[in-house]
Coordinates of C-alpha atoms in Angstrom, one line a residue:
M1 CA 99.5 93.8 70.8
I2 CA 102.0 93.8 73.8
D3 CA 105.6 93.3 72.8
K4 CA 106.1 89.5 74.3
P5 CA 110.0 89.9 75.4
N6 CA 108.4 93.7 77.6
W7 CA 106.5 90.7 78.9
K8 CA 108.7 88.4 79.5
A9 CA 110.8 91.6 81.2
V10 CA 108.3 92.7 83.5
K11 CA 107.6 89.0 84.8
K12 CA 111.4 87.9 86.0
Y13 CA 111.1 92.1 87.3
L14 CA 107.8 90.3 89.2
D15 CA 109.6 87.1 90.2
Y16 CA 113.3 89.2 91.2
R17 CA 110.7 91.6 93.0
L18 CA 108.4 88.6 95.1
H19 CA 112.1 86.6 96.7
V20 CA 115.0 88.9 95.8
D21 CA 113.9 92.0 97.1
Q22 CA 110.7 89.9 99.3
I23 CA 107.6 92.2 99.0
I24 CA 105.5 90.9 99.8
T25 CA 102.4 89.6 97.7
G26 CA 99.7 92.2 98.5
S27 CA 102.4 94.5 97.2
M28 CA 103.4 92.6 94.2
K29 CA 100.1 92.9 92.8
K30 CA 99.9 96.5 93.5
E31 CA 103.1 96.6 91.0
Q32 CA 101.5 94.2 88.5
T33 CA 99.0 95.9 87.8
H34 CA 100.6 99.0 86.8
L35 CA 103.2 97.5 85.4
R36 CA 100.3 96.2 83.0
Y37 CA 99.4 100.7 82.3
L38 CA 103.3 100.8 81.0
L39 CA 103.0 97.2 79.1
E40 CA 99.6 98.2 77.4
W41 CA 101.6 102.0 76.8
A42 CA 104.6 100.6 74.9
Q43 CA 101.6 97.7 72.5
D44 CA 104.4 96.3 70.3
H45 CA 107.5 99.8 71.4
S46 CA 110.4 97.2 73.0
F47 CA 110.9 98.4 75.8
R48 CA 114.7 99.8 74.5
Q49 CA 112.8 102.3 72.8
S50 CA 110.5 103.9 75.4
P51 CA 112.8 106.6 76.1
N52 CA 110.7 107.9 72.2
V53 CA 107.7 106.0 72.3
R54 CA 104.6 108.9 72.1
P55 CA 102.7 110.4 74.5
T56 CA 105.1 109.6 77.3
F57 CA 104.2 107.1 79.8
P58 CA 102.7 109.6 82.1
E59 CA 101.0 111.3 79.8
Y60 CA 99.5 108.2 78.9
M61 CA 98.4 107.6 83.3
L62 CA 96.3 111.0 82.5
S63 CA 93.8 109.2 80.8
A64 CA 94.0 105.0 81.5
R65 CA 92.3 102.9 82.2
L66 CA 91.9 98.8 82.5
D67 CA 88.9 98.4 84.0
G68 CA 86.6 100.3 81.7
E69 CA 85.6 103.2 83.9
D70 CA 85.9 106.9 82.6
R71 CA 87.0 109.3 85.3
Q72 CA 90.4 109.4 85.5
L73 CA 92.6 107.9 88.4
S74 CA 93.9 109.3 91.6
A75 CA 96.7 111.8 91.4
V76 CA 98.2 108.6 94.7
Y77 CA 97.7 106.5 92.0
I78 CA 99.5 107.5 89.3
K79 CA 102.4 109.0 90.9
K80 CA 102.6 104.9 92.6
A81 CA 102.7 103.8 88.9
L82 CA 105.1 106.0 87.5
A83 CA 107.3 105.5 90.6
T84 CA 106.4 101.7 89.8
A85 CA 107.5 102.4 86.8
R86 CA 111.0 103.8 87.4
L87 CA 112.2 101.5 89.5
F88 CA 111.2 98.6 86.5
F89 CA 113.5 100.4 84.2
T90 CA 116.0 101.3 87.1
W91 CA 116.0 97.5 87.1
L92 CA 116.1 97.0 83.2
A93 CA 118.6 98.9 82.8
D94 CA 121.2 97.4 86.2
N95 CA 120.0 94.2 84.9
E96 CA 119.5 92.7 81.5
T97 CA 121.4 93.2 78.3
G98 CA 120.3 95.7 75.6
Y99 CA 118.7 98.5 77.6
K100 CA 122.6 100.7 79.5
H101 CA 121.5 103.2 76.7
I102 CA 118.5 103.4 78.8
K103 CA 119.8 107.0 81.1
Q104 CA 118.8 107.9 84.9
S105 CA 118.5 111.4 83.0
W106 CA 115.1 109.5 81.4
I107 CA 114.2 107.6 84.1
K108 CA 113.8 110.5 86.4
T109 CA 111.2 112.0 84.1
I110 CA 108.2 110.0 84.0
K111 CA 106.7 111.8 87.3
A112 CA 103.5 113.6 86.9
K113 CA 103.8 117.2 87.1
R114 CA 101.4 119.4 88.8
L115 CA 98.7 116.0 89.5
T116 CA 96.5 116.5 92.2
N117 CA 93.6 115.9 93.8
P118 CA 90.0 118.0 94.1
P119 CA 89.1 118.3 97.9
K120 CA 88.2 115.8 99.4
I121 CA 87.2 115.3 103.5
S122 CA 89.9 112.8 105.4
E123 CA 88.6 110.1 106.9
Y124 CA 88.8 108.5 110.4
V125 CA 87.8 107.1 113.0
T126 CA 87.4 109.4 115.3
L127 CA 88.4 109.5 119.6
E128 CA 84.3 109.5 120.1
E129 CA 83.1 106.5 118.2
I130 CA 85.6 104.2 119.1
Q131 CA 84.2 104.8 122.5
A132 CA 80.9 104.6 121.4
I133 CA 82.1 101.9 119.6
A134 CA 83.8 100.0 123.2
A135 CA 80.8 100.2 124.9
T136 CA 78.1 99.1 122.5
S137 CA 76.7 95.6 124.3
A138 CA 78.5 92.7 123.2
H139 CA 76.3 89.0 124.1
T140 CA 77.9 86.1 121.7
V141 CA 81.8 85.9 120.6
F142 CA 81.3 86.8 117.4
E143 CA 80.6 90.1 119.2
R144 CA 82.8 90.4 121.0
R145 CA 85.5 89.1 119.7
T146 CA 84.9 92.2 116.8
R147 CA 84.2 94.9 119.7
A148 CA 87.6 93.9 120.8
A149 CA 89.0 93.8 116.8
L150 CA 88.2 98.0 116.7
V151 CA 89.0 99.0 119.4
F152 CA 91.8 96.8 119.4
L153 CA 93.3 98.1 115.4
F154 CA 92.3 102.0 117.0
L155 CA 94.0 101.1 119.5
S156 CA 97.3 100.2 117.6
G157 CA 97.5 101.9 114.0
M158 CA 97.8 98.4 112.8
R159 CA 96.8 97.5 109.4
I160 CA 94.4 94.9 109.2
G161 CA 96.6 91.7 107.2
A162 CA 99.1 92.4 110.7
F163 CA 96.1 92.0 113.5
V164 CA 94.3 89.1 111.6
S165 CA 98.1 86.8 111.6
L166 CA 99.2 88.5 115.1
P167 CA 99.7 85.7 117.8
L168 CA 98.8 86.0 121.5
C169 CA 102.4 86.1 122.2
A170 CA 102.9 88.7 120.2
V171 CA 100.7 90.2 122.6
D172 CA 101.3 91.9 126.5
I173 CA 98.4 93.9 127.5
A174 CA 100.4 94.7 130.4
S175 CA 103.1 96.4 128.6
R176 CA 100.4 97.4 125.6
S177 CA 102.9 96.3 124.2
V178 CA 102.8 94.3 120.1
M179 CA 105.2 92.8 118.6
Q180 CA 105.0 93.2 115.0
Y181 CA 107.5 90.4 113.8
P182 CA 107.6 88.7 110.7
S183 CA 109.1 85.7 112.8
L184 CA 106.8 85.1 114.6
G185 CA 104.3 84.9 111.9
V186 CA 102.6 88.4 111.3
R187 CA 102.1 89.2 108.7
T188 CA 103.3 93.2 108.4
K189 CA 103.5 95.4 105.1
N190 CA 107.1 94.7 103.3
N191 CA 108.5 92.6 106.0
K192 CA 109.2 95.2 107.9
H193 CA 110.0 94.9 112.4
A194 CA 109.6 96.9 115.5
K195 CA 107.2 96.5 118.7
T196 CA 104.7 99.2 119.1
F197 CA 103.0 100.1 121.3
L198 CA 99.2 100.5 121.9
F199 CA 97.2 104.6 123.6
E200 CA 96.3 104.0 127.1
I201 CA 92.9 105.1 126.8
P202 CA 91.5 103.1 130.2
E203 CA 88.3 102.2 128.6
L204 CA 89.2 101.5 125.3
L205 CA 91.5 98.9 127.2
E206 CA 89.4 97.4 129.2
V207 CA 87.8 95.9 126.5
V208 CA 91.3 94.6 125.0
R209 CA 91.4 92.7 127.9
Q210 CA 88.6 91.3 128.8
W211 CA 89.1 89.7 125.1
D212 CA 92.9 89.3 125.4
D213 CA 91.6 86.6 128.6
E214 CA 88.8 85.3 127.2
V215 CA 90.4 84.1 124.5
R216 CA 94.3 82.9 126.3
A217 CA 91.6 80.8 128.3
V218 CA 90.9 78.4 125.3
L219 CA 93.8 79.0 122.2
P220 CA 97.9 78.6 123.3
P221 CA 100.2 81.2 122.9
N222 CA 100.5 80.5 118.8
G223 CA 96.7 81.1 118.6
F224 CA 95.3 84.6 116.7
W225 CA 94.8 87.2 118.8
F226 CA 91.4 87.4 116.3
A227 CA 89.9 83.8 117.0
P228 CA 89.1 82.1 113.8
L229 CA 85.4 81.1 115.3
S230 CA 83.4 77.1 114.3
P231 CA 80.9 78.1 112.1
E232 CA 78.5 75.1 113.0
T233 CA 79.5 76.7 116.9
G234 CA 80.2 79.9 116.8
Q235 CA 82.8 79.0 120.0
I236 CA 86.4 79.7 119.5
D237 CA 88.1 76.9 117.2
A238 CA 91.4 76.1 118.2
S239 CA 92.2 73.7 115.4
V240 CA 92.9 76.8 112.8
I241 CA 96.7 76.8 113.4
E242 CA 97.6 78.7 109.8
V243 CA 96.7 81.8 108.0
G244 CA 93.9 81.6 105.8
E245 CA 94.0 83.5 102.2
H246 CA 90.9 85.1 102.8
R247 CA 91.3 85.6 106.7
T248 CA 92.0 89.1 105.8
N249 CA 88.4 89.8 103.8
L250 CA 86.5 87.4 105.6
A251 CA 87.6 90.6 109.1
R252 CA 86.1 92.8 106.7
R253 CA 83.1 91.1 106.7
N254 CA 82.9 90.2 109.8
F255 CA 83.6 94.2 110.8
K256 CA 80.7 95.1 108.4
Q257 CA 78.4 93.0 109.8
W258 CA 78.5 94.2 113.1
F259 CA 78.7 98.0 112.3
E260 CA 75.1 97.2 110.5
Q261 CA 73.8 94.9 113.3
N262 CA 74.3 97.9 116.3
H263 CA 73.5 101.1 113.8
L264 CA 77.1 102.7 113.9
T265 CA 78.3 104.1 110.2
Y266 CA 80.7 102.2 108.4
H267 CA 84.6 102.5 108.3
S268 CA 87.0 100.2 106.9
P269 CA 90.0 98.3 108.4
H270 CA 92.0 101.3 107.3
K271 CA 90.0 103.5 109.2
F272 CA 91.0 102.8 112.5
R273 CA 95.4 103.3 111.4
H274 CA 93.6 106.0 110.2
G275 CA 92.7 106.9 113.6
N276 CA 95.1 106.1 115.6
I277 CA 97.5 108.1 114.1
H278 CA 95.0 111.6 113.5
F279 CA 94.5 111.0 117.4
G280 CA 98.1 110.5 117.9
L281 CA 99.9 113.9 115.8
A282 CA 97.1 115.7 117.3
N283 CA 98.0 115.5 121.0
S284 CA 101.5 115.3 119.9
Q285 CA 102.9 118.5 122.2
S286 CA 106.8 118.2 120.9
V287 CA 109.0 116.7 117.3
S288 CA 109.5 113.6 119.5
D289 CA 105.9 113.0 120.1
Y290 CA 105.4 113.5 116.6
K291 CA 108.1 111.3 115.3
A292 CA 106.9 108.6 118.1
V293 CA 103.2 108.3 116.3
S294 CA 105.3 108.7 112.8
M295 CA 107.7 104.9 114.4
N296 CA 105.1 103.6 116.6
A297 CA 102.5 103.6 113.1
M298 CA 106.0 102.0 111.3
H299 CA 106.9 104.0 108.9
S300 CA 110.3 104.8 107.2
S301 CA 110.1 108.3 108.0
M302 CA 108.1 111.5 109.0
E303 CA 106.9 113.1 106.6
I304 CA 105.1 110.1 105.0
T305 CA 103.4 110.3 108.2
D306 CA 103.6 113.9 107.4
Q307 CA 102.8 113.9 103.9
F308 CA 99.3 111.1 104.0
Y309 CA 97.9 111.1 107.6
S310 CA 98.0 114.6 108.8
I311 CA 95.5 116.6 107.1
L312 CA 93.3 118.5 109.6
Q313 CA 89.1 118.8 109.0
D314 CA 88.6 122.4 108.5
D315 CA 86.8 123.1 112.2
E316 CA 90.2 121.1 113.5
L317 CA 92.1 123.7 111.2
K318 CA 90.0 126.8 112.6
N319 CA 91.4 125.8 116.5
K320 CA 94.7 126.0 115.6
I321 CA 94.3 129.4 114.2
G322 CA 92.7 131.1 116.3
G323 CA 94.8 128.7 118.8
L324 CA 98.1 130.6 117.1
N325 CA 96.5 134.2 118.1
K326 CA 95.4 134.3 121.8
N327 CA 98.8 132.6 122.5
N328 CA 100.3 135.5 120.5
R329 CA 97.9 137.9 122.3
S330 CA 98.7 136.1 126.1
N331 CA 102.5 136.6 125.3
I332 CA 101.9 140.1 124.5
T333 CA 99.4 140.9 127.6
E334 CA 102.6 139.0 129.8
G335 CA 105.7 141.5 129.0
K336 CA 103.4 144.4 129.6

């Protein structure tokens, strides 16, 4: 049985995160699930007793599942849940009566040691794939919108939630700039604010430019770049002026339908972001290039970019290592 004061503390914390820390609803829902694991772990033990509860929360997470499946949660998910727990207990100790005895020395132990996932192939959209998408014929508004959206996602590296809420006034194709500003209604992760840029790949930019011209001829500056379509006519619907809660899901369904119709391999929207970053890193020649790719992805540090997006496929790794040896031999020859 879940301890009621624990449940109230979690509810109060989530309210704090939403209104004081101002995290986005999507992030709050993830933290809500993480803290559900914490409630299930503590059961009828007060959070005041947490340092003495056994098994420890990190040990509990190694076998916990809320969905009834038998397999272990991914290493990344477990680490994120443990990070949420650390934030929660820090907040409890700093803000709530009766938790001052919970020390940072204990909170720091809420971590998993040597927790890794089995090796897996990193999925991302390649340059060849996005070129094939750009070359696909598009006769209807739906087809042109979808094709342009997929190309834009690759060129920009935007998250899907930000993309579907992007107004025309935030996009300047001529300068390849995108103003990802929450003040303009763009739903960025954690309300981050940045001016980002599209890759300069002419054949891809042309697809984006054609759609940009088409949609601007119908919608005002505050209209959406991923323009809403009328279910009756299939044409751009200028009457829709707000982003619905399910617009991200609608875009995902549209993309999947388009891939099936064109007999192309489906990739989720986030894999286009992966493709953007992977392409940028692969073509970086210096640390400043690497930094630019990281900043354009709106990452808070290059460490995040490196940790989650710099995985090389086997053939890429082989070519990179082989290239280092060739460079070394070339330098030796020149020195003779």
